[in-house]
Amino acid sequence: MLGTVLAGCGDMGRFQTAAAPPAVAMPKPKPAVAQTPATEKEHERILASYGGTYDDPRLESLVTKTVDRLVAASDRPDQGYRVTILNSGAVNAFALPNGQLYVTRGLLALASDTSELSSVLSHEMAHVLSKHAAMREDQARQAAIVTRVVTDMSNDPDLTALALAKTKLTMASFSRNQEFEADGIGVGISAKAHFDPYGAARFLSAMERNAELKAGKTSSLDPRAQDFTSSHPATPERVQNAQTIARQYVAPEGGERDRESYLAAIDNLVYGEDPSEGFVRGRRFLHPKLGFTFQAPDNFTLDNTAQAVIGVRDGGSQAMRFDVVRVPAEQSLGDYLNSGWMEGVEKASTEDITINGFPAASATAKGDQWQFKVYALRFGSDVYRFIFAARQKSTESERNARETVNSFRRLTLDEIQAARPLRIKVITVQPGDTVESLSHRMAGVDHPAERFRVLNGLDRNAQVKVRDRVKVVAD
């Protein structure tokens, strides 16, 4: 949806007629979003970190109409907005000071109706209107300086371990007071636009439950997997506050939810990772577009980040990073490992090897806190790098590294054709269906029953009703 200006106009759709001849007043043009080199650069950086744009005309139309209604109901209908749907399974939304709003397809999958979407969009608009986004940009600029220092020093092996998935995108958090202020303004805008203002409390609760399902995973390492709760904590206090504000406008069940239109728009939405960028299934990473796969060791959790595939062992005593690097065709892989990109490499340990028919090289490196085993593998014209880090070198850590690298292989044609994305499917509850039976139809997700409940806004003990429309994840 890149480049589409979304804003609203209070006169949209109103027609004025003169006595003779009849004339139709043209709607006012939508306010433009002010572009500067800095905002354009930030926009490109966000796209690069969140998988680019997600193009879906039905979704774009839904978001456009929702924003138009909210802008028309706000105190600043002259403020322009441009919304980009990001191709990320994370549950996230944020704003730049000039009115550029971002919402991930992961957030759209979690929301259950248009009023919940409106609560997110109006909350982000409130940050823009209250100048919070401008304050946060200053904080982010300062944080980026620190990030750059760490990145520039990443040839230090200990810092490499600490920054195994260091991202170049830093979104500073809003303060508690800023969040409460944005909640208040956002709920008010949604109510004035005749959306159900209780959508904010429902969606905050859904985010909190979604975050609980992800607890213990390494997703905080990747901006694409950082949820809204990272920068917008969905505390019980915020949920209660949002409900209290909503009561000032309308009684419960009094506003428009627009559930049917919303579910129609998100039917067939890609869920989770996009296979075209490579994806994780359990401990296996597959990249059908590039044609390879490998499997992480037992007790490792894999995350596909914007910069690398990151694996962390339960407890954090071992970690791994898989990425692609530029190595000239004429340079040997052993020479590359010893070229100085990482300090502490023991040159005597460098060894030329073959892995499943692919030329490769390995070496060990030492830091004060971490021990490393590093592999470089040439696959076609690309060179892939495995970096394994262990607090203490052990038989297990050596075996984990060796077995992971040895699992690297080409995907078969059947595997490539079968690597379809997971999608949200909207179905109608039939007689005899239960949460448990419907969750068994969920593909490729962990905790299917809990995830089904979270996706459909069902409390822990709630049951589905015949003829209800519900979301399932299918391949």
Short mmCIF file of C-alpha atoms in Angstrom, two decimals, residues 114 151 159 210 262 281 296 325 345:
data_model
loop_
_atom_site.label_atom_id
_atom_site.label_comp_id
_atom_site.label_asym_id
_atom_site.label_seq_id
_atom_site.Cartn_x
_atom_site.Cartn_y
_atom_site.Cartn_z
CA THR A 114 -13.18 -3.18 12.50
CA THR A 151 27.43 -2.56 15.27
CA LEU A 159 29.90 -8.26 21.33
CA ASN A 210 -0.97 -13.26 22.49
CA TYR A 262 -13.72 -7.24 8.76
CA ARG A 281 8.64 -24.82 11.11
CA ALA A 296 18.50 -26.66 14.60
CA VAL A 325 27.78 -12.97 3.36
CA VAL A 345 39.68 -16.78 15.22
#
